[in-house]
C-alpha cells in the first residue's frame, strides 16, 4: 500500500470569492491497482478535509489500520482531496459566496484522475457533510459516478438544521455575520454555541447566497424563518430525489446511519431509503 500526494490546480476554484487557494493537495492511497480498480473519492465532514480521514476517530477506529487489514484481499485506489474553505468546511456544491466546489469534484478532480488512471468507475463516499456531498453530486452527475456511500449525510433539513437556528440567532442577532466571523477567526477557542453559529453561516453561504452576500434562513430582527429557508430546501436530498432520483436507478448505493442521531439524520436517511426503494 502506497500513499501519494499530488497537487491539483483547480480551474473551478480560481478567483473564488473568499480567496481560498485553487491549488489543492490530493492524497491518493493505492493498493495493488488494476485496470478495473475503481476510484473511491472521499469527501470529508464539516470542519475536516482530506487528511481528516487519516486521523484516529473518537471511536478509536484508525482508517489506515482498516485499510491495512483489507489490503491483502482487495485492490483499491482511494482519493482524498483537500476541500477546506474559509468557512472551515464544505458542502460540495457550487456557491457564488464560497466557490464552485461541485465543479472542483466533478470536473477538475475527475479530469485529473482520469489523466493518471484512465477512465474507469468512480464512487463517492463520506460522512455528515461528506455524505451529503456524495449523494448530492451523484444525483446530479449520474454519467460520472457509478454509486456512493452516504454515512449520516445531512438530510431532511427540517429536522437536521432547524434545531440549531435558535442557537445561531441568539449569537448573531447582536453581532451580525461580518463581526461574528471576524471574532471567530481571531479567537483560538470557541464555545459549542459559537461553532453552531459558524456552521449555520457556512451552510447559508453554500445554500442561500446572492452573489457574494450570505443570506441567513431566519430574520435577525425576530428570529423567524424567511424566504431564504426555501433556498435551503432545494438542496435537501429528500426533496431532490423526488425529481432526480431516477438518475440513481441501477447505481451501487450504501446508506448508513445510527438508530439514534442527535440531529435526527436517521429519519432523513430512512426517508431517502424508502424513496430509492420505489425507483
Short mmCIF file of C-alpha atoms in Angstrom, two decimals:
data_model
loop_
_atom_site.label_atom_id
_atom_site.label_comp_id
_atom_site.label_asym_id
_atom_site.label_seq_id
_atom_site.Cartn_x
_atom_site.Cartn_y
_atom_site.Cartn_z
CA UNK A 1 0.00 0.00 0.00
CA UNK A 2 1.35 3.40 -1.00
CA UNK A 3 0.33 6.96 -0.06
CA UNK A 4 0.94 9.51 -2.81
CA UNK A 5 0.48 13.27 -2.62
CA UNK A 6 -0.18 15.34 -5.75
CA UNK A 7 -1.14 18.97 -6.37
CA UNK A 8 -4.18 19.86 -8.47
CA UNK A 9 -4.51 23.39 -9.83
CA UNK A 10 -8.28 23.72 -9.98
CA UNK A 11 -9.77 25.85 -12.75
CA UNK A 12 -13.12 25.86 -10.90
CA UNK A 13 -11.59 27.43 -7.79
CA UNK A 14 -9.63 30.21 -9.44
CA UNK A 15 -10.93 33.68 -8.47
CA UNK A 16 -13.22 32.26 -5.78
CA UNK A 17 -14.93 34.98 -3.67
CA UNK A 18 -13.16 34.17 -0.39
CA UNK A 19 -9.67 33.91 -1.91
CA UNK A 20 -9.12 30.29 -0.96
CA UNK A 21 -6.18 28.80 -2.82
CA UNK A 22 -7.06 26.99 -6.08
CA UNK A 23 -4.03 24.70 -5.76
CA UNK A 24 -5.23 21.70 -3.78
CA UNK A 25 -3.40 18.75 -2.29
CA UNK A 26 -4.79 15.38 -3.36
CA UNK A 27 -3.85 12.38 -1.21
CA UNK A 28 -4.02 9.06 -3.05
CA UNK A 29 -3.85 5.69 -1.30
CA UNK A 30 -3.04 2.91 -3.77
CA UNK A 31 -3.13 -0.80 -3.10
CA UNK A 32 -2.31 -3.15 -5.97
CA UNK A 33 -4.26 -1.12 -8.54
CA UNK A 34 -5.54 -2.99 -11.60
CA UNK A 35 -7.10 -1.84 -14.87
CA UNK A 36 -10.61 -2.26 -13.44
CA UNK A 37 -9.94 -0.96 -9.92
CA UNK A 38 -12.49 1.80 -9.28
CA UNK A 39 -11.63 5.23 -7.93
CA UNK A 40 -13.07 5.91 -4.46
CA UNK A 41 -13.27 9.63 -3.73
CA UNK A 42 -13.63 10.55 -0.06
CA UNK A 43 -15.39 13.77 0.96
CA UNK A 44 -14.67 14.92 4.50
CA UNK A 45 -17.25 16.01 7.05
CA UNK A 46 -17.56 19.66 8.04
CA UNK A 47 -14.59 21.11 9.97
CA UNK A 48 -12.46 18.49 8.17
CA UNK A 49 -10.58 17.96 4.93
CA UNK A 50 -8.57 15.30 3.09
CA UNK A 51 -6.17 14.34 5.87
CA UNK A 52 -9.04 14.10 8.36
CA UNK A 53 -9.64 10.56 7.12
CA UNK A 54 -6.17 9.62 8.34
CA UNK A 55 -6.83 10.82 11.89
CA UNK A 56 -8.00 8.35 14.52
CA UNK A 57 -11.70 8.95 15.16
CA UNK A 58 -13.39 9.46 18.51
CA UNK A 59 -14.46 5.79 18.31
CA UNK A 60 -10.75 4.94 18.25
CA UNK A 61 -11.04 3.45 14.76
CA UNK A 62 -7.96 4.07 12.64
CA UNK A 63 -8.64 4.45 8.91
CA UNK A 64 -5.19 3.17 7.93
CA UNK A 65 -5.49 0.17 10.27
CA UNK A 66 -8.69 -0.82 8.48
CA UNK A 67 -7.05 -0.43 5.08
CA UNK A 68 -4.05 -2.48 6.20
CA UNK A 69 -6.35 -5.30 7.30
CA UNK A 70 -8.10 -5.50 3.93
CA UNK A 71 -5.05 -4.73 1.76
CA UNK A 72 -4.18 -8.40 1.20
CA UNK A 73 -7.66 -9.16 -0.07
CA UNK A 74 -8.68 -6.08 -2.04
CA UNK A 75 -7.26 -3.78 -4.68
CA UNK A 76 -8.24 -0.14 -4.15
CA UNK A 77 -7.48 3.45 -5.13
CA UNK A 78 -8.72 5.96 -2.57
CA UNK A 79 -8.68 9.67 -3.39
CA UNK A 80 -8.76 12.25 -0.58
CA UNK A 81 -8.87 15.84 -1.93
CA UNK A 82 -8.25 18.95 0.14
CA UNK A 83 -11.60 20.76 0.24
CA UNK A 84 -11.11 23.14 3.17
CA UNK A 85 -12.60 26.63 2.81
CA UNK A 86 -12.64 29.95 4.62
CA UNK A 87 -15.81 28.71 6.34
CA UNK A 88 -13.98 25.72 7.91
CA UNK A 89 -15.63 23.04 5.80
CA UNK A 90 -17.51 22.18 2.64
CA UNK A 91 -20.91 21.09 1.31
CA UNK A 92 -19.54 20.27 -2.16
CA UNK A 93 -22.00 22.43 -4.11
CA UNK A 94 -21.37 25.41 -6.38
CA UNK A 95 -21.77 28.65 -4.44
CA UNK A 96 -21.37 32.26 -5.54
CA UNK A 97 -20.30 33.11 -1.98
CA UNK A 98 -17.72 30.33 -1.49
CA UNK A 99 -16.67 28.78 -4.80
CA UNK A 100 -17.58 26.09 -7.31
CA UNK A 101 -16.80 23.01 -5.27
CA UNK A 102 -19.15 20.70 -7.14
CA UNK A 103 -17.25 21.61 -10.31
CA UNK A 104 -13.99 21.07 -8.43
CA UNK A 105 -15.01 17.47 -7.73
CA UNK A 106 -16.96 16.58 -10.88
CA UNK A 107 -14.81 18.38 -13.45
CA UNK A 108 -11.31 19.23 -12.27
CA UNK A 109 -10.68 16.28 -9.95
CA UNK A 110 -12.24 13.70 -12.27
CA UNK A 111 -10.25 15.00 -15.26
CA UNK A 112 -7.11 14.96 -13.09
CA UNK A 113 -7.71 11.36 -12.01
CA UNK A 114 -8.63 10.06 -15.47
CA UNK A 115 -5.37 11.54 -16.78
CA UNK A 116 -3.49 9.45 -14.21
CA UNK A 117 -5.52 6.23 -14.23
CA UNK A 118 -7.57 6.33 -17.41
CA UNK A 119 -11.34 6.40 -17.49
CA UNK A 120 -12.89 3.96 -15.01
CA UNK A 121 -15.72 3.66 -12.47
CA UNK A 122 -15.80 6.36 -9.81
CA UNK A 123 -17.59 6.24 -6.45
CA UNK A 124 -18.05 8.91 -3.79
CA UNK A 125 -18.06 8.30 -0.04
CA UNK A 126 -18.29 10.47 3.04
CA UNK A 127 -19.86 11.12 6.42
CA UNK A 128 -22.03 14.05 7.52
CA UNK A 129 -21.32 16.90 5.08
CA UNK A 130 -19.24 14.43 3.09
CA UNK A 131 -22.21 12.08 2.91
CA UNK A 132 -24.38 14.95 1.73
CA UNK A 133 -21.79 15.87 -0.91
CA UNK A 134 -21.69 12.26 -2.07
CA UNK A 135 -25.42 11.85 -2.67
CA UNK A 136 -25.84 15.42 -4.00
CA UNK A 137 -23.15 15.08 -6.65
CA UNK A 138 -24.14 11.54 -7.56
CA UNK A 139 -27.73 12.70 -8.08
CA UNK A 140 -26.64 15.50 -10.39
CA UNK A 141 -23.89 13.61 -12.23
CA UNK A 142 -25.08 10.06 -12.94
CA UNK A 143 -22.87 9.93 -16.02
CA UNK A 144 -19.75 10.32 -13.85
CA UNK A 145 -20.43 8.33 -10.69
CA UNK A 146 -21.30 4.64 -10.52
CA UNK A 147 -22.52 4.94 -6.94
CA UNK A 148 -21.84 6.39 -3.50
CA UNK A 149 -21.67 5.73 0.23
CA UNK A 150 -23.61 8.21 2.37
CA UNK A 151 -22.90 7.90 6.09
CA UNK A 152 -25.26 10.10 8.12
CA UNK A 153 -25.30 12.77 5.44
CA UNK A 154 -27.27 15.98 6.00
CA UNK A 155 -30.86 15.19 5.07
CA UNK A 156 -34.43 16.19 5.87
CA UNK A 157 -33.32 19.70 6.74
CA UNK A 158 -36.46 20.37 8.79
CA UNK A 159 -35.06 18.09 11.49
CA UNK A 160 -31.30 18.22 10.95
CA UNK A 161 -30.85 22.01 10.79
CA UNK A 162 -33.84 23.73 12.39
CA UNK A 163 -32.81 22.75 15.91
CA UNK A 164 -29.66 24.91 15.54
CA UNK A 165 -31.38 28.06 14.29
CA UNK A 166 -32.36 29.43 17.74
CA UNK A 167 -28.78 28.96 18.95
CA UNK A 168 -27.35 30.74 15.91
CA UNK A 169 -29.95 33.51 16.20
CA UNK A 170 -29.01 34.14 19.83
CA UNK A 171 -25.34 34.52 18.86
CA UNK A 172 -25.79 36.51 15.64
CA UNK A 173 -28.66 38.90 16.42
CA UNK A 174 -26.37 41.48 18.04
CA UNK A 175 -23.18 40.87 16.07
CA UNK A 176 -24.32 40.06 12.55
CA UNK A 177 -22.36 37.80 10.20
CA UNK A 178 -19.34 40.01 9.46
CA UNK A 179 -18.47 40.94 13.05
CA UNK A 180 -19.07 37.40 14.26
CA UNK A 181 -16.75 35.92 11.62
CA UNK A 182 -14.04 38.46 12.45
CA UNK A 183 -14.26 37.49 16.12
CA UNK A 184 -14.47 33.77 15.32
CA UNK A 185 -11.38 33.92 13.12
CA UNK A 186 -9.37 35.83 15.73
CA UNK A 187 -10.23 33.52 18.65
CA UNK A 188 -8.34 30.30 19.31
CA UNK A 189 -11.04 28.66 21.43
CA UNK A 190 -14.75 28.54 20.55
CA UNK A 191 -17.80 27.55 22.54
CA UNK A 192 -20.20 24.96 21.18
CA UNK A 193 -22.75 27.70 20.52
CA UNK A 194 -20.18 29.66 18.50
CA UNK A 195 -19.35 26.57 16.46
CA UNK A 196 -23.07 26.10 15.83
CA UNK A 197 -23.45 29.71 14.68
CA UNK A 198 -20.42 29.43 12.39
CA UNK A 199 -21.83 26.23 10.90
CA UNK A 200 -25.16 27.92 10.13
CA UNK A 201 -23.34 30.84 8.47
CA UNK A 202 -21.38 28.37 6.37
CA UNK A 203 -24.50 26.46 5.36
CA UNK A 204 -26.08 29.77 4.36
CA UNK A 205 -23.03 30.59 2.25
CA UNK A 206 -23.48 27.30 0.39
CA UNK A 207 -27.27 27.08 0.23
CA UNK A 208 -28.63 30.64 0.04
CA UNK A 209 -26.10 33.12 -1.32
CA UNK A 210 -26.94 36.05 -3.56
CA UNK A 211 -23.75 36.83 -5.44
CA UNK A 212 -21.21 37.06 -2.60
CA UNK A 213 -23.82 38.01 0.01
CA UNK A 214 -24.73 35.38 2.61
CA UNK A 215 -28.43 35.15 3.38
CA UNK A 216 -29.41 33.53 6.66
CA UNK A 217 -32.61 31.42 6.64
CA UNK A 218 -34.03 33.39 9.54
CA UNK A 219 -34.57 37.08 10.28
CA UNK A 220 -32.07 38.65 12.68
CA UNK A 221 -34.76 41.04 13.96
CA UNK A 222 -37.24 38.48 15.30
CA UNK A 223 -35.66 35.08 14.58
CA UNK A 224 -38.47 33.88 12.30
CA UNK A 225 -37.83 31.80 9.20
CA UNK A 226 -37.64 33.83 5.98
CA UNK A 227 -37.73 33.19 2.23
CA UNK A 228 -34.10 32.02 2.17
CA UNK A 229 -35.11 28.86 4.04
CA UNK A 230 -36.82 27.79 0.80
CA UNK A 231 -33.46 28.01 -0.98
CA UNK A 232 -32.00 25.61 1.57
CA UNK A 233 -34.77 23.08 0.97
CA UNK A 234 -33.88 22.87 -2.71
CA UNK A 235 -30.61 21.21 -1.64
CA UNK A 236 -32.24 18.66 0.67
CA UNK A 237 -31.58 15.16 -0.77
CA UNK A 238 -35.03 14.08 0.43
CA UNK A 239 -36.54 16.68 -1.91
CA UNK A 240 -34.08 16.25 -4.79
CA UNK A 241 -34.85 12.53 -5.02
CA UNK A 242 -38.47 13.39 -5.83
CA UNK A 243 -37.38 15.00 -9.10
CA UNK A 244 -33.96 13.45 -9.86
CA UNK A 245 -33.99 10.14 -8.00
CA UNK A 246 -34.38 8.15 -11.22
CA UNK A 247 -30.77 9.11 -12.03
CA UNK A 248 -29.68 6.73 -9.25
CA UNK A 249 -31.51 3.71 -10.64
CA UNK A 250 -29.11 0.76 -11.00
CA UNK A 251 -26.34 2.60 -9.14
CA UNK A 252 -24.46 0.98 -6.27
CA UNK A 253 -25.56 2.76 -3.09
CA UNK A 254 -24.82 2.32 0.60
CA UNK A 255 -26.68 4.37 3.21
CA UNK A 256 -25.53 4.12 6.80
CA UNK A 257 -26.64 5.82 9.99
CA UNK A 258 -27.23 5.07 13.64
CA UNK A 259 -30.61 4.21 15.11
CA UNK A 260 -30.41 7.40 17.17
CA UNK A 261 -28.83 10.62 15.93
CA UNK A 262 -28.56 13.97 17.71
CA UNK A 263 -29.63 15.73 14.50
CA UNK A 264 -32.31 13.15 13.64
CA UNK A 265 -30.42 12.33 10.44
CA UNK A 266 -31.53 8.72 10.86
CA UNK A 267 -35.03 9.91 9.89
CA UNK A 268 -33.81 11.67 6.77
CA UNK A 269 -31.69 8.69 5.78
CA UNK A 270 -34.66 6.38 6.19
CA UNK A 271 -36.75 8.69 4.00
CA UNK A 272 -34.05 8.52 1.32
CA UNK A 273 -34.01 4.73 1.60
CA UNK A 274 -37.76 4.50 1.20
CA UNK A 275 -37.82 6.78 -1.82
CA UNK A 276 -34.94 4.97 -3.50
CA UNK A 277 -36.62 1.61 -2.94
CA UNK A 278 -39.56 2.85 -5.01
CA UNK A 279 -37.45 3.51 -8.12
#
